[in-house]
Short mmCIF file of C-alpha atoms in Angstrom, two decimals:
data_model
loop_
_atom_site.label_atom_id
_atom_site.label_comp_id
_atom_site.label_asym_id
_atom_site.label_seq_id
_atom_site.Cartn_x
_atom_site.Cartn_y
_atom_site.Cartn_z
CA UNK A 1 6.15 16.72 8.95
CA UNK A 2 9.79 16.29 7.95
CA UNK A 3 11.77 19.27 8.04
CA UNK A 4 8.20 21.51 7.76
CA UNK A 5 7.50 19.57 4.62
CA UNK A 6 4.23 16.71 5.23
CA UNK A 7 5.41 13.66 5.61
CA UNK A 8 3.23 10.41 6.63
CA UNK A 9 1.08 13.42 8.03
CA UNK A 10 -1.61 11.99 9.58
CA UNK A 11 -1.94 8.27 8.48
CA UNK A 12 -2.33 5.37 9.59
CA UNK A 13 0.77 5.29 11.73
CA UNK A 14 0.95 8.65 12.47
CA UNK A 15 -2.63 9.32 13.92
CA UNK A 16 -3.16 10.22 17.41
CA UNK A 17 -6.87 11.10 17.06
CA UNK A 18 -8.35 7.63 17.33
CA UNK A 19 -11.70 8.75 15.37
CA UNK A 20 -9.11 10.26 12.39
CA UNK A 21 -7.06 6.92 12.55
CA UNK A 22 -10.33 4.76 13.30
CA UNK A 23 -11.79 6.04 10.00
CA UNK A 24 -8.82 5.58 7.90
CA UNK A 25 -8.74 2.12 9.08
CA UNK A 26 -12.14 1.33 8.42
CA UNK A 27 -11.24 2.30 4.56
CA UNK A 28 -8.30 0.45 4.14
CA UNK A 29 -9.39 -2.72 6.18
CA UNK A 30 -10.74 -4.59 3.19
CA UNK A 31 -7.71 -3.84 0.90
CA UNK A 32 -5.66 -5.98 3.32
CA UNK A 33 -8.36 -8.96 4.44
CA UNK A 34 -7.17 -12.62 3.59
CA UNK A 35 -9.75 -12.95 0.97
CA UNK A 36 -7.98 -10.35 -1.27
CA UNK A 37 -4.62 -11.34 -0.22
CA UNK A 38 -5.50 -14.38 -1.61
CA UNK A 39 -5.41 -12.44 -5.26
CA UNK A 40 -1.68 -11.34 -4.37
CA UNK A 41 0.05 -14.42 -4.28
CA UNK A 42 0.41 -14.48 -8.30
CA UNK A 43 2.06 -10.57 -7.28
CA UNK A 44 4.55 -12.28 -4.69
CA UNK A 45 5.80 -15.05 -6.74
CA UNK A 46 6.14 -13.04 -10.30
CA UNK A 47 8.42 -10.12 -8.23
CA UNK A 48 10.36 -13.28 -6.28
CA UNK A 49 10.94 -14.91 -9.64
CA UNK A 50 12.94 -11.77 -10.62
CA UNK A 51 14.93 -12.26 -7.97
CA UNK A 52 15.67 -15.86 -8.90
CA UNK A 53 16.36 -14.89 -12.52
CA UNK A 54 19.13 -12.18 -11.30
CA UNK A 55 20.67 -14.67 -8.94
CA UNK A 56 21.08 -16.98 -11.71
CA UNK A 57 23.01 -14.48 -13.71
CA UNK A 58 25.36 -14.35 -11.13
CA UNK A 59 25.58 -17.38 -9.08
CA UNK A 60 28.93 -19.86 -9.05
CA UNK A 61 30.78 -16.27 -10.36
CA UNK A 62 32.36 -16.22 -7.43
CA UNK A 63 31.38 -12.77 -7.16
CA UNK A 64 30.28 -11.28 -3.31
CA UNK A 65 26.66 -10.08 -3.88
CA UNK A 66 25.07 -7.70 -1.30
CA UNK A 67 21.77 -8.97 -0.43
CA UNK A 68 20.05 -6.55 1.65
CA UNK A 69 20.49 -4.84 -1.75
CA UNK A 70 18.72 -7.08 -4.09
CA UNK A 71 15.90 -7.75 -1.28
CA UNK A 72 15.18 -4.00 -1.43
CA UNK A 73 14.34 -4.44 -5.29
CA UNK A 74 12.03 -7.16 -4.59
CA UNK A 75 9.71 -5.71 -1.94
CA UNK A 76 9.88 -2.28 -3.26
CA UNK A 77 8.58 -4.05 -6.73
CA UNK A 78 5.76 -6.10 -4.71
CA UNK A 79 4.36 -2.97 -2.59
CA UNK A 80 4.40 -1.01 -6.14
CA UNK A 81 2.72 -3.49 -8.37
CA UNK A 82 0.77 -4.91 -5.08
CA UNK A 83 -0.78 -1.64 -3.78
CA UNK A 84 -0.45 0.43 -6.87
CA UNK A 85 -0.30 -1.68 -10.01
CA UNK A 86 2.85 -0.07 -10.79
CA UNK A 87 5.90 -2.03 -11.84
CA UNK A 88 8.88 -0.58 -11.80
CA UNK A 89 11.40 -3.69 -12.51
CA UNK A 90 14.03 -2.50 -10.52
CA UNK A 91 16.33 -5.54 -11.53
CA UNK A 92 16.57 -3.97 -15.05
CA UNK A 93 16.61 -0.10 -13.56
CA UNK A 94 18.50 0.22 -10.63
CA UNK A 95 18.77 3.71 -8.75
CA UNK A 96 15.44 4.70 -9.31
CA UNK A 97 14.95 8.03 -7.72
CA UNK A 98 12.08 7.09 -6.44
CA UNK A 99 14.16 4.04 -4.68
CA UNK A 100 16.54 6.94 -3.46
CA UNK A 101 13.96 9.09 -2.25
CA UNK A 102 12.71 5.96 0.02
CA UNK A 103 16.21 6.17 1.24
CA UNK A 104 16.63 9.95 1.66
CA UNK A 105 13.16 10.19 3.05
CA UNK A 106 14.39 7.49 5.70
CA UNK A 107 17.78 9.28 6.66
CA UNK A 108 16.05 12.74 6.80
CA UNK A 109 13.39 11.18 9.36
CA UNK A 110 16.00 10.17 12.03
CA UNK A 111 17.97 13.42 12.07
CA UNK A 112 14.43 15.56 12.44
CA UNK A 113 13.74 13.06 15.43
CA UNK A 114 16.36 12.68 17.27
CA UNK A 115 18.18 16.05 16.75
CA UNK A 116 15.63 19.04 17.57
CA UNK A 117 18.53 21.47 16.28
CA UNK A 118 19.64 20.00 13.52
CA UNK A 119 18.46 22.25 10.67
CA UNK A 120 20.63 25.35 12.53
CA UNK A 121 23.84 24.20 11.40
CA UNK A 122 24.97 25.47 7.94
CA UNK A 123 26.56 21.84 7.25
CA UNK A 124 23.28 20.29 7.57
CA UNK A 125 21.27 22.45 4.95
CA UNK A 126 22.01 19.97 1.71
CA UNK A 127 20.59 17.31 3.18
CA UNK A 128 17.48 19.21 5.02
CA UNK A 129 16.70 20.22 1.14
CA UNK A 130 17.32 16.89 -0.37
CA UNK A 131 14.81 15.78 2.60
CA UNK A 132 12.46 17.64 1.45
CA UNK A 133 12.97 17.57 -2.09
CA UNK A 134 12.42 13.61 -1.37
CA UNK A 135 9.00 14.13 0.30
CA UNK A 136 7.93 16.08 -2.65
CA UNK A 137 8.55 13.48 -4.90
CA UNK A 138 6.87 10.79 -2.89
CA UNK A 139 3.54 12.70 -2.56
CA UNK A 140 3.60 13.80 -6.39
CA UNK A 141 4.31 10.44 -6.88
CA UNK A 142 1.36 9.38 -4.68
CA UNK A 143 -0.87 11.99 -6.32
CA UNK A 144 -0.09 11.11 -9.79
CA UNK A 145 -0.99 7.05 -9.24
CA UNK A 146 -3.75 7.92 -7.35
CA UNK A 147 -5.51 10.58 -9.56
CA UNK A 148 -4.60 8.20 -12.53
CA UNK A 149 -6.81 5.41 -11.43
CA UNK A 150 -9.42 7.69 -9.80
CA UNK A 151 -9.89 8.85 -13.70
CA UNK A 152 -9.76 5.56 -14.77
CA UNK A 153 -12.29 4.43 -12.50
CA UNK A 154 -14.63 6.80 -13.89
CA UNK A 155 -14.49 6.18 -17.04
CA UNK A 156 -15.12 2.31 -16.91
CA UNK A 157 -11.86 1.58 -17.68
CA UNK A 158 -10.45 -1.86 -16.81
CA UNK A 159 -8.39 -0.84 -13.32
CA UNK A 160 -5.67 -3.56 -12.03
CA UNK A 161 -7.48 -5.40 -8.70
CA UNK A 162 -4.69 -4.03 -6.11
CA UNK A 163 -4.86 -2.21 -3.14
CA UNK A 164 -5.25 0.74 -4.07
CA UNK A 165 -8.77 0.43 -6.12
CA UNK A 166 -10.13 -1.82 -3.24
CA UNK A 167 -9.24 1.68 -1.39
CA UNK A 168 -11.02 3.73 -3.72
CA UNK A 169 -13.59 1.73 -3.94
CA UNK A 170 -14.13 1.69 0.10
CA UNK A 171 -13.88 5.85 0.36
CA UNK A 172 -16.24 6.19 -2.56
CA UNK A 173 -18.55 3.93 -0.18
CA UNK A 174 -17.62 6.07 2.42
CA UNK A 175 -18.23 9.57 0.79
CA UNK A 176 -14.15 10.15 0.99
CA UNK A 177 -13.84 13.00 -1.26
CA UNK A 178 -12.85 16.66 0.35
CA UNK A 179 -9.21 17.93 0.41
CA UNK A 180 -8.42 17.13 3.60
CA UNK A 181 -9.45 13.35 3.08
CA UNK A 182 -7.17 13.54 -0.20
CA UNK A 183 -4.38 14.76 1.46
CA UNK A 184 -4.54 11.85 3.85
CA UNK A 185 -4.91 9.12 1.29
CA UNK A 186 -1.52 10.75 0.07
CA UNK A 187 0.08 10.04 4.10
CA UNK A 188 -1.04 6.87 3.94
CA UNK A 189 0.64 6.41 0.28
CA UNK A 190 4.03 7.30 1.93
CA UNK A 191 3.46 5.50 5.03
CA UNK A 192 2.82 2.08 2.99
CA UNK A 193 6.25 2.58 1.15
CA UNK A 194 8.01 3.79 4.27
CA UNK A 195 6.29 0.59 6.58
CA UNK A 196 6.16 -1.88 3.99
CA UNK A 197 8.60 -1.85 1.98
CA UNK A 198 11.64 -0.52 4.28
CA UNK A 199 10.42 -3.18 7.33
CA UNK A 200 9.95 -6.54 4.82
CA UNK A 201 13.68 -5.84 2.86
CA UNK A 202 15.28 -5.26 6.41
CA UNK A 203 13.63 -8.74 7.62
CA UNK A 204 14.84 -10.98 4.86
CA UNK A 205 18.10 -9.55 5.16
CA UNK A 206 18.65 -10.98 8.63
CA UNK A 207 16.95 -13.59 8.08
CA UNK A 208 19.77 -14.95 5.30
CA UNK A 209 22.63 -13.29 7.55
CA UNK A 210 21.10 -15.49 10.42
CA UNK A 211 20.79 -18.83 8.68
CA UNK A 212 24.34 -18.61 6.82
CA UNK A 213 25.57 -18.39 10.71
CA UNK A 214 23.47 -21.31 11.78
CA UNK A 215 23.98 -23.92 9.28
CA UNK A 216 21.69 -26.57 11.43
CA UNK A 217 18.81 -24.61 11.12
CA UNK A 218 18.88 -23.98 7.60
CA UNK A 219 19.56 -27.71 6.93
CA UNK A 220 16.21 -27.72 9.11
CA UNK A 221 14.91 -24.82 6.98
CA UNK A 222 15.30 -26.40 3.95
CA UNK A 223 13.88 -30.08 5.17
CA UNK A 224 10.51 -28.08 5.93
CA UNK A 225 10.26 -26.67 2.26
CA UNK A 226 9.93 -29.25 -0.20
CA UNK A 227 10.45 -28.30 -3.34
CA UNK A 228 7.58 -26.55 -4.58
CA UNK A 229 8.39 -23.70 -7.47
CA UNK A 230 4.86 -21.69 -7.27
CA UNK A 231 3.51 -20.68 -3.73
CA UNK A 232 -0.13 -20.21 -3.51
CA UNK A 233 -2.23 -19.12 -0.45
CA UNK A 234 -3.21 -22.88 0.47
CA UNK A 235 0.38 -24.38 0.64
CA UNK A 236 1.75 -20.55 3.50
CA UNK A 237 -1.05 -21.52 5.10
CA UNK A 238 -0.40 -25.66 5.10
CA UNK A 239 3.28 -25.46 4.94
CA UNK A 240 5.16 -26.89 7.77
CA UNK A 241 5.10 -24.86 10.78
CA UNK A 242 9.43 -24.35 11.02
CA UNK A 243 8.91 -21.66 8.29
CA UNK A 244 6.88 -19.52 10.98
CA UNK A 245 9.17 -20.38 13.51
CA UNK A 246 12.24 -18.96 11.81
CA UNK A 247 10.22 -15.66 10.85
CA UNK A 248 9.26 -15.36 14.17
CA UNK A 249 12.75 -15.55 15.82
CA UNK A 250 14.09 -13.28 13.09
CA UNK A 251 11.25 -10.77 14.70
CA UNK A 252 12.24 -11.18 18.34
CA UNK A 253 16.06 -10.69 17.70
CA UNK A 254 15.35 -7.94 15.09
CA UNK A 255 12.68 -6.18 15.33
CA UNK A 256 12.17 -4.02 11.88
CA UNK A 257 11.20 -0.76 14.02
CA UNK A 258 13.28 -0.56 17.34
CA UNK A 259 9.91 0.35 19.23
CA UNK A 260 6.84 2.18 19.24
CA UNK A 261 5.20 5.15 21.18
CA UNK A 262 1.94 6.44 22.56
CA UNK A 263 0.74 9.84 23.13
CA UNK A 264 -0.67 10.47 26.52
CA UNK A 265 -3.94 12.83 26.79
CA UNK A 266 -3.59 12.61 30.25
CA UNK A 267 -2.40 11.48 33.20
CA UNK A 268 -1.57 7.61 34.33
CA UNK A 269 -0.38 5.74 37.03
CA UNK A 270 1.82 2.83 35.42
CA UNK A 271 2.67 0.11 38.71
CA UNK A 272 2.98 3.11 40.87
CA UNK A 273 4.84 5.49 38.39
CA UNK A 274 2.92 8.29 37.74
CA UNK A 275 3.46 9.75 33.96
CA UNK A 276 2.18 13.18 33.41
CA UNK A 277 -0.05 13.82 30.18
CA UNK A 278 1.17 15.76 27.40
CA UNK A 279 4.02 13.75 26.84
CA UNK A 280 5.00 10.39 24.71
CA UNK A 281 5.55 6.69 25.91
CA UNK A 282 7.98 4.59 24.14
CA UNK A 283 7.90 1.04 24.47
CA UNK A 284 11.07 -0.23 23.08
CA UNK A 285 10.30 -3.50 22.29
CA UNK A 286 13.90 -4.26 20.48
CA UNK A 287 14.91 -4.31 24.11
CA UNK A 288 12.38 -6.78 26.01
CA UNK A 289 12.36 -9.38 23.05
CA UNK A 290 16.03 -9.81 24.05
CA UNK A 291 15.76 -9.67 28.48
CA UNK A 292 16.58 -12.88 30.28
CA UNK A 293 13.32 -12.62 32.45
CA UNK A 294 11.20 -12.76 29.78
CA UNK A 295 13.17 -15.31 26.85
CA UNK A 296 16.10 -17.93 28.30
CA UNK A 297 19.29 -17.81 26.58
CA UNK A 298 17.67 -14.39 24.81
CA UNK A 299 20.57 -13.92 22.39
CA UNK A 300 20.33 -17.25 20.99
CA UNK A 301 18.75 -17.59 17.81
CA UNK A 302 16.61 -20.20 18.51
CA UNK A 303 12.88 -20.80 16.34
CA UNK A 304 11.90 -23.49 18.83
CA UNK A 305 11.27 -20.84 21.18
CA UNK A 306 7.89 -20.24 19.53
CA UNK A 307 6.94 -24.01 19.21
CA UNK A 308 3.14 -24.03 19.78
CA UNK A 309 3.93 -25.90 23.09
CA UNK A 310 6.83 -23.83 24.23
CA UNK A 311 5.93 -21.20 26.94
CA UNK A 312 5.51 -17.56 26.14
CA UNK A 313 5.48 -14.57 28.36
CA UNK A 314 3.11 -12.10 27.42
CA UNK A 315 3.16 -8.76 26.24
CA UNK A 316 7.02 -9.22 25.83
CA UNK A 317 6.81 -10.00 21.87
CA UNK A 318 5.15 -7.67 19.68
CA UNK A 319 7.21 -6.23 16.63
CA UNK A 320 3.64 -5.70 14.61
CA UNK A 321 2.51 -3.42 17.95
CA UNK A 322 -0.77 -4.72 20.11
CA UNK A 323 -3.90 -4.19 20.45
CA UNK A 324 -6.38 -2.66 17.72
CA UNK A 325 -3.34 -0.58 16.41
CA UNK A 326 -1.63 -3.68 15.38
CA UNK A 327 0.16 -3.44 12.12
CA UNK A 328 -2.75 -3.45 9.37
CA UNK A 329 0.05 -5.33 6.57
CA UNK A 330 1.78 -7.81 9.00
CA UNK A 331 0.07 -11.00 7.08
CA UNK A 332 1.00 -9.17 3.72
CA UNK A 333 4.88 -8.54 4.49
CA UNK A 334 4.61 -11.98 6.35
CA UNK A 335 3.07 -14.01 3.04
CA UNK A 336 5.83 -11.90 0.96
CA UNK A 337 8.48 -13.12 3.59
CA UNK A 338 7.66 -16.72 2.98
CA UNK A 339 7.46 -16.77 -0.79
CA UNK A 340 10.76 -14.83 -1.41
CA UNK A 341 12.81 -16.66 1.41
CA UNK A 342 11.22 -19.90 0.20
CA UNK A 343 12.49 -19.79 -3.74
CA UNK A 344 15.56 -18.19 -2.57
CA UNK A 345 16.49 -21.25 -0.54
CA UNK A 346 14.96 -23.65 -2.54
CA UNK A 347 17.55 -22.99 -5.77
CA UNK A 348 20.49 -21.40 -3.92
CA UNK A 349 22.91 -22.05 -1.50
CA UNK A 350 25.06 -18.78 0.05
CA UNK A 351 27.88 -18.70 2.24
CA UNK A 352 28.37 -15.02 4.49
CA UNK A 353 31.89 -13.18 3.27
CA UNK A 354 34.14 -13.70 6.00
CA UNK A 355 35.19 -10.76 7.97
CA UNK A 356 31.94 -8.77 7.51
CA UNK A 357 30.18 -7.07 10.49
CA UNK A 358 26.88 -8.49 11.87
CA UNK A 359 25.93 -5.43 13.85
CA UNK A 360 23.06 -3.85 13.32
CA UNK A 361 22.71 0.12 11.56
CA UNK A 362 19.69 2.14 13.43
CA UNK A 363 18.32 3.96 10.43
CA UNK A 364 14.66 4.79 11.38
CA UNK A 365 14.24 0.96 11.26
CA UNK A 366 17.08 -1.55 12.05
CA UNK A 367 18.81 -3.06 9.41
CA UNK A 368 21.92 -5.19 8.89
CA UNK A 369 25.12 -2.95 9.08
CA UNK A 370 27.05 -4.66 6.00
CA UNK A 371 24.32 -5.48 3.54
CA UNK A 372 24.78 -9.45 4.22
CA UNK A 373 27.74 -10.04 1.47
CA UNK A 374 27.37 -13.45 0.55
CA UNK A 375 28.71 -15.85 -2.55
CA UNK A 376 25.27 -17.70 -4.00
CA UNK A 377 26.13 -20.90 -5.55
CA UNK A 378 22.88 -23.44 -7.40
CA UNK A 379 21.74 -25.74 -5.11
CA UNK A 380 23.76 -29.11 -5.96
#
């Protein structure tokens, strides 16, 4: 809950009962297996081609563009039209309040985490209410789509092949259907705009702050790409293996989520260190992707590090978690990451306004602190 309104409730993220999350992931699993993501890649390259028009409007202008901004518009487009079939052209609408309730929604959830008293100051009341009054929307929101094409499913109607149907589809299967079951389809709703779209935007921002500071490797970068103008499932999964690399580094130096946590049922002896149950383990993984006894020269940003034939210490890199909680959309945001960077780089060059902070602004997930202000110029 997020200031005593439901939040991501009990979804996929959120679950501590494994049978409750086990079930949930047993719906959703198809939705996200490489067959259909196959269907997406039309999806990634129409919203990334939006992009590309917009730059055009404003490259050689001279004019500083903020492009943690612009990347925001893009993945929040792809997760709508990609999971819900909604498109919501943020390019030609920007300020959405749905787009500010993301935001709000984000804010609101590191205040009611990290300061258990913060709704008992007077000062802090507006923004407990807009909280709130940002949840709301989200799960109308959620329950609008969702009852939509749950009507347009039964009628025979001709329903958009996206996520969300492939979900229906499953918990139809599955004999999903009481309230409670409803209510979580609605967590997981928030969950995949929260995880999907936040953690993807946040990625290809540093990932364009990092290559305008490292020249070399985006002369590299670019070598690996080619020049082709439509991605397709065959030519990620072909493509020269440099264009992992970089995503990967990106990951280890900034990590979307600063860590995760795990709720204890009872006790456990960890080498030696007894940890009581009842209480919450947080791995902070933002922290041992960047220690010297696990990755030399750890604040380097260097993609060779995750050569196929470079060493790699295990259980020391993990920003999509471990295990069988691993992030269910790591390929999706990962496919999306590709496409977007690619065509960005392929058409444009940028160079990072001088002067501008490269710290990084803890806001639930990490992001970069000034946006990434760059001029974009055409390729010559």
């Amino acid at each position: 809950n997020l200031f005593g309104k439901r939040f991501l409730g009990t979804g996929l993220v959120t679950a501590m009962d494994h049978d409750v999350w086990y079930r949930q992931r047993r719906i959703i699993d198809p939705a996200f297996s490489s067959t259909y993501l196959r269907c997406l890649m039309g999806t990634f390259n129409e919203m990334s081609e939006r992009l590309m028009d917009h730059l055009e409007e404003i490259a050689n202008t001279k004019t500083p563009t903020i492009m943690h901004d612009l990347v925001n518009c893009v993945t929040l487009d792809v997760i709508c039209k990609a999971s819900f079939g909604a498109d919501l052209n943020l390019f030609k609408q920007t300020d959405t309040p749905f787009q500010k309730a993301i935001d709000q929604c984000l804010k609101g959830m590191v205040f009611c985490l990290r300061d258990p008293f913060f709704t008992l100051f007077p000062r802090n009341l507006k923004t407990v209410q807009q909280t709130k009054d940002a949840t709301e929307l989200l799960r109308k929101t959620g329950e609008k789509w969702i009852q939509k094409r749950k009507t347009a499913i039964e009628n025979g109607e001709d329903v958009p092949k996206d996520i969300l149907t492939q979900i229906l589809k499953t918990a139809e299967e599955e004999n999903v259907n009481n309230t409670k079951d409803h209510e979580q389809m609605l967590d997981n709703f928030v969950t995949f705009f929260i995880a999907g779209q936040e953690t993807t935007s946040n990625q290809l921002s540093f990932a364009i702050m990092e290559l305008g500071r490292h020249p070399e490797i985006y002369k590299r970068w670019m070598k690996s790409l080619g020049r082709k103008e439509t991605f397709h499932m065959k030519i990620l999964e072909n493509s020269p293996t440099y264009l992992s690399l970089v995503l990967k580094e990106m990951l280890r130096l900034y990590p979307t989520a600063p860590g995760i946590s795990r709720w204890l049922h009872e006790d456990m002896v960890i080498n030696g260190l007894k940890i009581p149950g009842g209480c919450a383990v947080i791995f902070n993984f933002y922290v041992s992707q960047r220690l010297e006894k696990f990755f030399k020269d750890p604040l380097k940003f260097e993609p060779e590090r995750f050569n196929v034939n470079a060493p790699k210490p295990y259980y020391c890199y993990y920003p999509f978690a471990l295990c069988p909680r691993t992030c269910l959309g790591q390929v999706f945001s990962q496919m999306e990451a590709k496409v977007v960077l690619a065509k960005l780089l392929q058409r444009f060059e940028f160079s990072l306004v001088s002067g501008q902070s490269f710290d990084i602004k803890d806001t639930g997930s990490l992001r970069p602190k000034s946006g990434v202000i760059c001029y974009i110029k055409h390729c010559s």
